[in-house]
Amino acid sequence: MEPIKVGLLGFGTVGSGTFTVLRRNQEEIKRRAGRGIEITRIAVRNPAKALAALGEAASTVQLGSDFNAVIDDPAIDIVAEMIGGTGIARELVLRAISKGKHVVTANKALLAVHGTEIFAAARTQGVMVAFEAAVAGGIPIIKALREGLTANRIQSIAGIINGTTNYILSEMRERGLDFATALAGAQALGYAEADPTFDIEGVDAAHKLTIMSAIAFGIPMQFDRAYVEGISKLAAIDIKYAEDLGYRIKLLGITRRTERGIELRVHPTLISAKRLLASVEGAMNAVEVHGDAVGTTLYYGKGAGAEPTASAVVADLVDVTRLHTADPGHRVPHLAFQPQSLADTPVLPIDDVTSGYYLRLRVADVTGVLADITRILADAGISIDALLQKEAEQVADNGETDVVIITHDTLEKNVNAAIARIEALSTVVSNVTKLRIEAHG
Ligand code: NDP
Ligand code: HSE
């Protein structure tokens, strides 16, 4: 059988990694897919740069700067969008679909924001949009959620799903690097987004979590409802105090089914140092999924970088090749559930989320200050799990000291109300730093 022909749009970290892996393993991939898979055309903004990167392989492809020409080429069966973002990438993906081409993409921003439109267009045209690489790089988490766990009523997902921020936190903690140096390292290794604020501010993780939540719970993509908080305001002292209390701080994406709705949130999170998730370091990702039948499962691997991501892109190319001739009605639905069976379960606002909390505040080291704070917490029905008061001499030379409180699970709005009262005390000389604790799992 003739090889299936792929048109590649974009030739950066992931595009070039995909080209390399497909070329290197082409014989085995052919044996798996049942026919060859060849990238025959590449379109880029700057062909001279791509030509240099292609080296001797340049003679095997038609390289140019006209993206539409690649999409419109009747010989091209699959369009691999490896550009990123929600601008030109959206236009090109929709154009490819309208021309009856299958699409493979690693673009989580595009799917989290425009997924509903893109999947609807793909259904109309009877084509596939495959996106394994969009979540957790090389970890086949989409396949696991959509197919492997399909028997389960999924209860929750908690994951380290951004390699850049996990790398930064690891480098700061293990090697004492400052934030900017650690970020530069992640950028040099090809982990970061074109705009790294997407990584640092938790937006990239929220894109991925939105996709997983939709697949897990059969709800539409609702990126705009996600609570998103990154690591830019995280203080080194909180990493240190958390360690003293037996926790690690990770940027975690959490989505959970509750009686009142779906939690969908990304924020720096304390997790017990004993949990497997706590030992996930560098650009590694890990996703913990809890299903009613299977219990807890954990997926671990490289979450970013050229070849780990290419591993997922090529797997999608093989999937699409295998299913190319199948009746569209018999393919796995894009979001696991049949499109007409999506639920309207609400996504909970962060105020209505239940969690444990880490609270740090600076106080004047005077009699009664702790009693005042604990009384306010008790009045709000908040139960204390642990309390740490540093010796004043270890913290400052003006008689002030730090108090760190760990609470049991409670409603976010109750904690916020208590914090407002605590900050109004004359003996409390700082704002209260609040971090959430993930005690489930
Ligand atoms: P890169 O920046 O390395 O490459 C992007 C490619 O697209 C480059 O060829 C770039 O051209 C081109 N490009 C960018 N903007 C435009 C534009 N406006 N018009 C035309 N061409 C453009 O990105 P990555 O390879 O890292 O990322 C690609 C996609 O994969 C993104 O959606 C990203 O989120 C996703 N992803 C990335 C991972 C990673 O580890 N890097 C992991 C998983 C997913 P030029 O070289 O001229 O800038
Ligand atoms: N910027 C992303 C990360 C790439 O750091 O995880 C992988 O999606």
Coordinates of C-alpha atoms and ligand atoms in Angstrom, one line a residue:
M1 CA 0.0 0.0 0.0
E2 CA 1.1 3.6 -0.7
P3 CA 2.6 5.4 2.3
I4 CA 0.2 7.9 4.0
K5 CA 1.4 11.4 3.3
V6 CA 1.8 14.0 6.1
G7 CA 2.2 17.8 5.7
L8 CA 4.0 19.3 8.6
L9 CA 3.2 22.9 9.6
G10 CA 6.0 24.4 11.8
F11 CA 9.5 23.0 12.3
G12 CA 10.5 24.0 15.8
T13 CA 11.1 21.7 18.9
V14 CA 8.2 19.4 18.3
G15 CA 8.0 19.6 14.5
S16 CA 11.7 18.7 14.1
G17 CA 11.5 16.1 16.8
T18 CA 8.6 14.5 15.0
F19 CA 10.4 14.5 11.7
T20 CA 13.5 12.9 13.3
V21 CA 11.6 10.1 15.2
L22 CA 9.5 9.2 12.2
R23 CA 12.5 9.0 10.0
R24 CA 14.6 7.0 12.5
N25 CA 12.0 4.4 13.3
Q26 CA 10.2 4.3 10.0
E27 CA 10.6 0.6 9.4
E28 CA 9.1 -0.4 12.8
I29 CA 6.4 2.3 12.5
K30 CA 5.4 0.9 9.1
R31 CA 5.1 -2.6 10.5
R32 CA 2.9 -1.3 13.2
A33 CA 0.7 1.0 11.1
G34 CA 0.3 -1.4 8.2
R35 CA 1.7 1.1 5.8
G36 CA 4.5 3.7 5.6
I37 CA 4.0 7.2 7.1
E38 CA 6.0 9.9 5.3
I39 CA 6.3 13.6 5.9
T40 CA 6.5 14.8 2.3
R41 CA 5.9 18.5 2.7
I42 CA 6.9 21.0 5.4
A43 CA 5.8 24.7 5.6
V44 CA 7.6 27.1 7.9
R45 CA 7.9 30.8 8.4
N46 CA 11.6 30.8 7.6
P47 CA 12.6 28.0 5.2
A48 CA 16.3 28.9 5.4
K49 CA 16.3 28.0 9.1
A50 CA 14.4 24.8 8.5
L51 CA 16.7 23.8 5.7
A52 CA 19.7 24.1 7.9
A53 CA 18.0 22.0 10.6
L54 CA 17.0 19.3 8.0
G55 CA 20.5 18.8 6.8
E56 CA 20.9 15.9 4.4
A57 CA 17.2 14.9 4.9
A58 CA 16.2 18.1 3.1
S59 CA 16.1 16.2 -0.2
T60 CA 13.3 14.0 1.0
V61 CA 10.8 16.7 1.5
Q62 CA 9.3 19.7 -0.3
L63 CA 10.0 22.7 2.0
G64 CA 8.3 26.1 1.6
S65 CA 6.6 28.9 3.4
D66 CA 3.1 28.5 2.0
F67 CA 1.0 26.8 4.7
N68 CA -2.2 26.8 2.6
A69 CA -0.4 25.1 -0.3
V70 CA 0.5 22.1 2.0
I71 CA -3.0 21.9 3.3
D72 CA -4.6 22.1 -0.1
D73 CA -2.3 19.6 -1.7
P74 CA -4.5 16.6 -2.7
A75 CA -1.7 14.2 -2.0
I76 CA -1.5 15.2 1.7
D77 CA -3.7 13.0 3.9
I78 CA -2.8 14.3 7.4
V79 CA -1.9 17.8 8.4
A80 CA 0.4 18.0 11.5
E81 CA 0.0 21.4 13.1
M82 CA 3.2 22.1 15.2
I83 CA 3.1 25.9 15.3
G84 CA 1.2 26.6 18.6
G85 CA -1.1 29.3 19.8
T86 CA -4.6 30.2 18.9
G87 CA -4.1 32.5 16.0
I88 CA -2.8 31.2 12.7
A89 CA -2.9 27.6 14.1
R90 CA -6.7 27.8 14.4
E91 CA -7.1 29.1 10.9
L92 CA -4.9 26.4 9.5
V93 CA -6.5 23.6 11.5
L94 CA -10.0 24.6 10.4
R95 CA -8.9 25.0 6.8
A96 CA -7.3 21.5 6.9
I97 CA -10.6 20.0 8.3
S98 CA -12.7 21.8 5.7
K99 CA -10.5 20.2 3.0
G100 CA -11.2 16.8 4.5
K101 CA -7.7 16.3 6.0
H102 CA -7.1 14.6 9.3
V103 CA -5.3 16.7 11.8
V104 CA -2.6 15.8 14.4
T105 CA -1.7 18.6 16.9
A106 CA 0.3 19.2 20.1
N107 CA -1.5 22.5 20.6
K108 CA -3.3 22.4 24.0
A109 CA -4.0 26.1 24.0
L110 CA -5.9 25.8 20.7
L111 CA -8.0 22.8 21.9
A112 CA -8.7 24.1 25.4
V113 CA -10.0 27.4 23.9
H114 CA -11.4 26.4 20.5
G115 CA -11.8 22.6 20.9
T116 CA -15.6 22.6 20.7
E117 CA -15.6 24.5 17.4
I118 CA -12.7 22.3 16.0
F119 CA -14.2 18.9 17.0
A120 CA -17.7 20.0 15.6
A121 CA -16.0 20.9 12.3
A122 CA -14.1 17.6 12.3
R123 CA -17.3 15.6 12.9
T124 CA -19.1 17.4 10.1
Q125 CA -16.2 16.5 7.7
G126 CA -15.8 12.9 9.1
V127 CA -12.1 13.5 9.9
M128 CA -10.0 12.9 13.0
V129 CA -8.3 15.4 15.2
A130 CA -5.7 13.6 17.3
F131 CA -3.9 15.4 20.2
E132 CA -2.1 13.0 22.5
A133 CA 1.0 15.3 22.6
A134 CA -1.1 18.2 23.9
V135 CA -1.2 16.8 27.4
A136 CA 1.8 15.6 29.4
G137 CA 4.2 15.3 26.4
G138 CA 5.2 11.7 25.9
I139 CA 2.9 10.2 28.5
P140 CA -0.1 8.5 26.7
I141 CA -2.6 10.0 29.1
I142 CA -5.2 10.8 26.5
K143 CA -5.2 7.2 25.3
A144 CA -5.4 6.0 29.0
L145 CA -8.3 8.3 29.9
R146 CA -10.2 7.9 26.7
E147 CA -9.8 4.2 26.1
G148 CA -7.9 2.3 28.9
L149 CA -10.1 3.6 31.7
T150 CA -13.4 3.7 29.7
A151 CA -15.1 1.3 32.1
N152 CA -14.6 3.7 35.0
R153 CA -16.6 6.5 36.5
I154 CA -13.6 8.7 37.0
Q155 CA -13.5 10.6 40.3
S156 CA -10.5 12.8 40.1
I157 CA -7.3 13.6 38.3
A158 CA -4.3 15.3 39.9
G159 CA -1.2 16.0 37.9
I160 CA 2.1 17.7 37.5
I161 CA 1.5 18.7 33.9
N162 CA 3.9 21.5 33.1
G163 CA 7.5 20.5 32.7
T164 CA 8.8 24.1 32.8
T165 CA 7.5 25.0 36.2
N166 CA 8.3 21.6 37.7
Y167 CA 11.9 22.0 36.3
I168 CA 12.1 25.5 37.8
L169 CA 10.8 24.3 41.2
S170 CA 13.3 21.4 41.2
E171 CA 16.2 23.6 40.2
M172 CA 15.4 26.2 42.9
R173 CA 15.0 23.5 45.6
E174 CA 17.8 21.1 44.7
R175 CA 20.4 23.5 43.3
G176 CA 19.5 26.7 45.0
L177 CA 19.1 28.5 41.6
D178 CA 17.1 31.7 41.4
F179 CA 13.9 31.8 39.4
A180 CA 15.2 33.6 36.3
T181 CA 18.2 31.2 35.9
A182 CA 16.0 28.1 36.3
L183 CA 13.6 29.5 33.7
A184 CA 16.4 30.2 31.2
G185 CA 17.5 26.6 31.6
A186 CA 14.0 25.3 30.8
Q187 CA 13.9 27.6 27.7
A188 CA 17.3 26.4 26.5
L189 CA 16.1 22.8 26.8
G190 CA 13.0 23.5 24.6
Y191 CA 10.5 22.9 27.4
A192 CA 8.9 26.4 27.6
E193 CA 6.1 27.8 25.6
A194 CA 6.9 30.6 23.0
D195 CA 5.5 32.9 25.7
P196 CA 6.8 31.4 29.0
T197 CA 4.3 33.3 31.1
F198 CA 1.9 30.6 29.9
D199 CA 4.0 28.1 31.8
I200 CA 4.8 30.3 34.9
E201 CA 1.3 31.6 35.5
G202 CA -0.3 28.1 35.2
V203 CA -2.1 28.8 31.9
D204 CA -0.5 25.9 30.0
A205 CA -1.3 23.5 32.9
A206 CA -4.9 24.8 32.9
H207 CA -5.1 24.2 29.1
K208 CA -4.1 20.6 29.6
L209 CA -6.3 20.1 32.7
T210 CA -9.3 21.5 30.8
I211 CA -8.8 18.8 28.1
M212 CA -8.4 16.0 30.6
S213 CA -11.4 17.2 32.6
A214 CA -13.6 17.2 29.5
I215 CA -12.5 13.6 28.7
A216 CA -12.8 12.3 32.2
F217 CA -16.2 13.7 33.1
G218 CA -17.9 14.0 29.7
I219 CA -18.3 17.8 29.9
P220 CA -17.5 20.5 27.3
M221 CA -14.1 22.2 27.4
Q222 CA -14.4 25.1 29.8
F223 CA -11.0 26.7 30.1
D224 CA -12.6 30.1 31.0
R225 CA -14.0 28.4 34.2
A226 CA -10.7 27.1 35.4
Y227 CA -9.1 28.6 38.5
V228 CA -5.5 29.4 37.5
E229 CA -2.6 30.5 39.7
G230 CA 1.1 30.0 38.8
I231 CA 4.4 29.9 40.6
S232 CA 5.6 33.5 40.1
K233 CA 4.5 34.7 43.5
L234 CA 5.7 31.5 45.3
A235 CA 8.3 32.5 48.0
A236 CA 11.4 30.4 48.8
I237 CA 10.5 30.6 52.5
D238 CA 7.2 28.7 51.9
I239 CA 9.1 26.0 50.0
K240 CA 11.4 25.7 53.1
Y241 CA 8.6 25.8 55.7
A242 CA 6.6 23.3 53.7
E243 CA 9.6 20.9 53.8
D244 CA 9.9 21.4 57.5
L245 CA 6.3 20.2 57.8
G246 CA 6.9 17.2 55.6
Y247 CA 5.5 18.6 52.3
R248 CA 6.8 19.5 48.8
I249 CA 5.2 22.3 46.8
K250 CA 4.3 21.4 43.2
L251 CA 2.2 23.2 40.5
L252 CA -0.7 20.8 40.4
G253 CA -3.7 20.6 38.1
I254 CA -6.6 19.1 40.0
T255 CA -10.0 18.2 38.6
R256 CA -12.5 16.4 40.8
R257 CA -16.1 15.3 40.6
T258 CA -18.0 16.4 43.7
E259 CA -21.7 16.4 44.6
R260 CA -21.9 20.1 43.8
G261 CA -20.0 20.2 40.6
I262 CA -16.6 19.7 39.0
E263 CA -13.4 21.2 40.5
L264 CA -11.1 22.6 37.9
R265 CA -8.0 24.3 39.3
V266 CA -4.3 24.8 38.9
H267 CA -2.2 26.3 41.7
P268 CA 1.0 25.7 43.7
T269 CA 0.0 22.9 46.1
L270 CA 1.5 21.2 49.1
I271 CA 1.6 17.5 48.9
S272 CA 3.0 15.1 51.4
A273 CA 6.7 14.3 50.7
K274 CA 5.7 10.6 51.1
R275 CA 3.5 10.7 48.0
L276 CA 4.9 9.5 44.6
L277 CA 3.8 12.8 43.0
A278 CA 6.1 14.6 45.4
S279 CA 9.2 12.9 44.0
V280 CA 8.5 13.9 40.4
E281 CA 11.4 16.2 39.5
G282 CA 12.7 18.3 36.6
A283 CA 10.6 18.3 33.4
M284 CA 9.0 15.0 34.3
N285 CA 5.2 14.9 34.5
A286 CA 3.0 12.6 36.4
V287 CA -0.8 12.2 36.4
E288 CA -2.7 10.4 39.1
V289 CA -6.2 9.3 38.0
H290 CA -8.7 7.8 40.4
G291 CA -11.5 5.6 38.9
D292 CA -14.2 3.8 40.8
A293 CA -13.3 0.4 39.4
V294 CA -9.6 0.6 38.9
G295 CA -8.7 2.7 42.0
T296 CA -5.7 4.9 41.7
T297 CA -3.4 4.8 38.7
L298 CA -0.3 6.8 38.0
Y299 CA 1.2 7.8 34.7
Y300 CA 4.8 9.1 34.7
G301 CA 7.2 10.3 32.0
K302 CA 8.8 13.1 30.2
G303 CA 6.3 16.0 29.8
A304 CA 8.1 18.2 27.4
G305 CA 11.0 18.3 24.9
A306 CA 11.5 17.3 21.3
E307 CA 11.5 13.5 21.2
P308 CA 9.2 12.7 24.2
T309 CA 6.6 14.9 22.5
A310 CA 7.3 13.5 19.1
S311 CA 6.7 10.1 20.6
A312 CA 3.1 11.1 21.2
V313 CA 2.7 12.9 17.8
V314 CA 3.9 9.8 15.9
A315 CA 1.6 7.6 18.0
D316 CA -1.2 9.8 16.7
L317 CA 0.0 9.6 13.2
V318 CA -0.1 5.8 13.5
D319 CA -3.6 5.8 15.0
V320 CA -4.9 8.1 12.3
T321 CA -3.3 5.9 9.6
R322 CA -4.9 2.7 11.1
L323 CA -8.3 4.3 11.4
H324 CA -8.1 6.3 8.2
T325 CA -10.5 4.0 6.3
A326 CA -12.8 3.2 9.3
D327 CA -16.4 4.4 9.4
P328 CA -16.2 7.7 11.3
G329 CA -19.1 6.5 13.6
H330 CA -16.9 3.7 14.9
R331 CA -13.9 5.8 15.8
V332 CA -13.2 6.8 19.5
P333 CA -15.0 10.1 20.1
H334 CA -12.6 13.1 20.4
L335 CA -13.6 13.7 24.1
A336 CA -14.3 10.0 24.9
F337 CA -18.1 10.5 25.3
Q338 CA -20.5 10.7 22.4
P339 CA -20.8 14.4 21.5
Q340 CA -24.6 14.4 22.1
S341 CA -24.1 12.9 25.6
L342 CA -22.0 15.6 27.2
A343 CA -23.2 16.6 30.7
D344 CA -23.9 20.1 31.9
T345 CA -22.4 19.5 35.3
P346 CA -21.2 22.9 36.6
V347 CA -17.6 23.8 37.2
L348 CA -17.3 25.1 40.7
P349 CA -16.0 28.6 41.5
I350 CA -12.8 28.4 43.6
D351 CA -14.7 29.8 46.6
D352 CA -16.8 26.6 46.7
V353 CA -13.8 24.2 46.6
T354 CA -12.8 22.2 49.6
S355 CA -9.1 21.8 50.5
G356 CA -6.6 21.8 53.3
Y357 CA -4.7 25.0 53.6
Y358 CA -1.2 26.2 54.5
L359 CA -1.3 29.7 56.1
R360 CA 1.8 31.7 56.8
L361 CA 1.8 35.1 58.6
R362 CA 4.3 37.3 60.5
V363 CA 3.2 38.3 64.0
A364 CA 4.5 40.4 66.9
D365 CA 5.8 37.8 69.3
V366 CA 3.5 38.8 72.2
T367 CA 1.3 37.0 74.6
G368 CA -2.1 36.1 73.2
V369 CA -1.4 36.4 69.5
L370 CA -1.7 32.7 68.8
A371 CA -4.9 32.5 70.9
D372 CA -6.5 35.3 68.9
I373 CA -5.6 33.5 65.6
T374 CA -6.8 30.1 66.6
R375 CA -10.0 31.6 68.0
I376 CA -10.8 33.2 64.6
L377 CA -10.2 29.8 62.9
A378 CA -12.4 28.0 65.4
D379 CA -15.2 30.6 65.0
A380 CA -15.1 29.9 61.2
G381 CA -15.3 26.1 61.9
I382 CA -11.7 25.6 60.6
S383 CA -9.8 22.8 62.3
I384 CA -6.1 23.0 62.7
D385 CA -3.9 20.0 61.7
A386 CA -0.5 21.4 62.5
L387 CA 1.0 24.7 63.8
L388 CA 4.6 25.9 63.6
Q389 CA 5.8 29.0 65.4
K390 CA 9.4 29.8 64.6
E391 CA 11.6 31.2 67.4
A392 CA 11.7 35.0 67.0
E393 CA 15.5 35.1 66.9
Q394 CA 15.6 32.8 63.9
V395 CA 13.3 35.0 61.9
A396 CA 13.9 38.6 62.5
D397 CA 15.7 40.9 65.0
N398 CA 12.7 43.1 65.8
G399 CA 10.7 40.6 68.0
E400 CA 8.5 39.4 65.1
T401 CA 8.2 35.8 64.1
D402 CA 6.5 33.6 61.5
V403 CA 3.5 31.4 62.3
V404 CA 2.6 28.6 59.9
I405 CA -0.8 26.8 60.2
I406 CA -1.9 23.7 58.4
T407 CA -5.7 23.2 58.4
H408 CA -7.9 20.2 57.8
D409 CA -10.2 20.3 54.7
T410 CA -12.5 23.3 54.7
L411 CA -14.3 25.5 52.2
E412 CA -12.2 28.2 50.5
K413 CA -14.6 31.0 51.2
N414 CA -14.5 30.2 55.0
V415 CA -10.7 30.4 54.9
N416 CA -10.8 33.7 53.0
A417 CA -13.2 35.1 55.6
A418 CA -11.0 34.0 58.5
I419 CA -7.9 35.4 56.8
A420 CA -9.6 38.8 56.5
R421 CA -10.2 38.8 60.3
I422 CA -6.7 37.6 61.0
E423 CA -5.1 40.3 58.9
A424 CA -7.1 42.9 60.8
L425 CA -5.5 41.9 64.1
S426 CA -3.0 44.6 65.3
T427 CA -0.5 41.8 66.3
V428 CA -0.4 40.5 62.7
V429 CA 2.1 42.5 60.7
S430 CA 1.9 40.8 57.3
N431 CA -0.7 39.6 54.8
V432 CA -1.5 35.9 55.2
T433 CA 0.1 33.7 52.5
K434 CA -2.3 31.0 51.6
L435 CA -1.4 27.8 49.7
R436 CA -3.7 24.8 49.2
I437 CA -2.9 21.2 50.3
E438 CA -3.8 18.1 48.3
A439 CA -4.5 15.5 50.8
H440 CA -6.5 13.1 48.6
G441 CA -5.1 10.2 46.7
Ligands
NDP1 P1 8.6 26.2 18.6 O1 8.5 27.6 18.9 O2 9.9 25.5 18.9 O3 8.2 25.9 17.1 C1 7.1 26.5 16.5 C2 7.2 26.5 15.0 O4 6.1 27.2 14.5 C3 8.5 27.1 14.4 O5 8.7 26.6 13.2 C4 8.0 28.6 14.3 O6 8.7 29.3 13.3 C5 6.6 28.4 13.8 N1 5.7 29.5 14.1 C6 5.5 30.0 15.3 N2 4.6 31.1 15.2 C7 4.3 31.2 13.9 C8 3.5 32.0 13.2 N3 2.7 33.0 13.7 N4 3.4 31.9 11.8 C9 4.1 30.9 11.2 N5 4.9 30.0 11.8 C10 5.0 30.2 13.2 O7 7.4 25.5 19.4 P2 7.3 24.0 19.9 O8 7.7 23.1 18.9 O9 7.9 23.9 21.3 O10 5.7 23.9 20.1 C11 4.8 23.6 19.1 C12 3.5 23.2 19.7 O11 3.7 22.0 20.5 C13 2.9 24.2 20.6 O12 1.5 24.1 20.5 C14 3.3 23.7 22.0 O13 2.4 24.1 23.0 C15 3.2 22.2 21.8 N6 4.0 21.4 22.7 C16 5.3 21.7 22.9 C17 6.1 20.9 23.7 C18 7.5 21.1 24.0 O14 8.1 20.4 24.8 N7 8.1 22.1 23.4 C19 5.5 19.7 24.3 C20 4.1 19.5 24.0 C21 3.4 20.3 23.2 P3 10.0 30.1 13.7 O15 11.1 29.1 13.9 O16 10.3 30.9 12.5 O17 9.7 30.9 14.9
HSE2 N1 5.6 24.2 27.9 C1 5.1 22.9 28.2 C2 5.7 22.4 29.5 C3 5.5 22.0 27.0 O1 6.6 23.0 30.0 O2 5.2 21.4 30.0 C4 4.8 20.6 27.2 O3 3.5 20.7 26.9

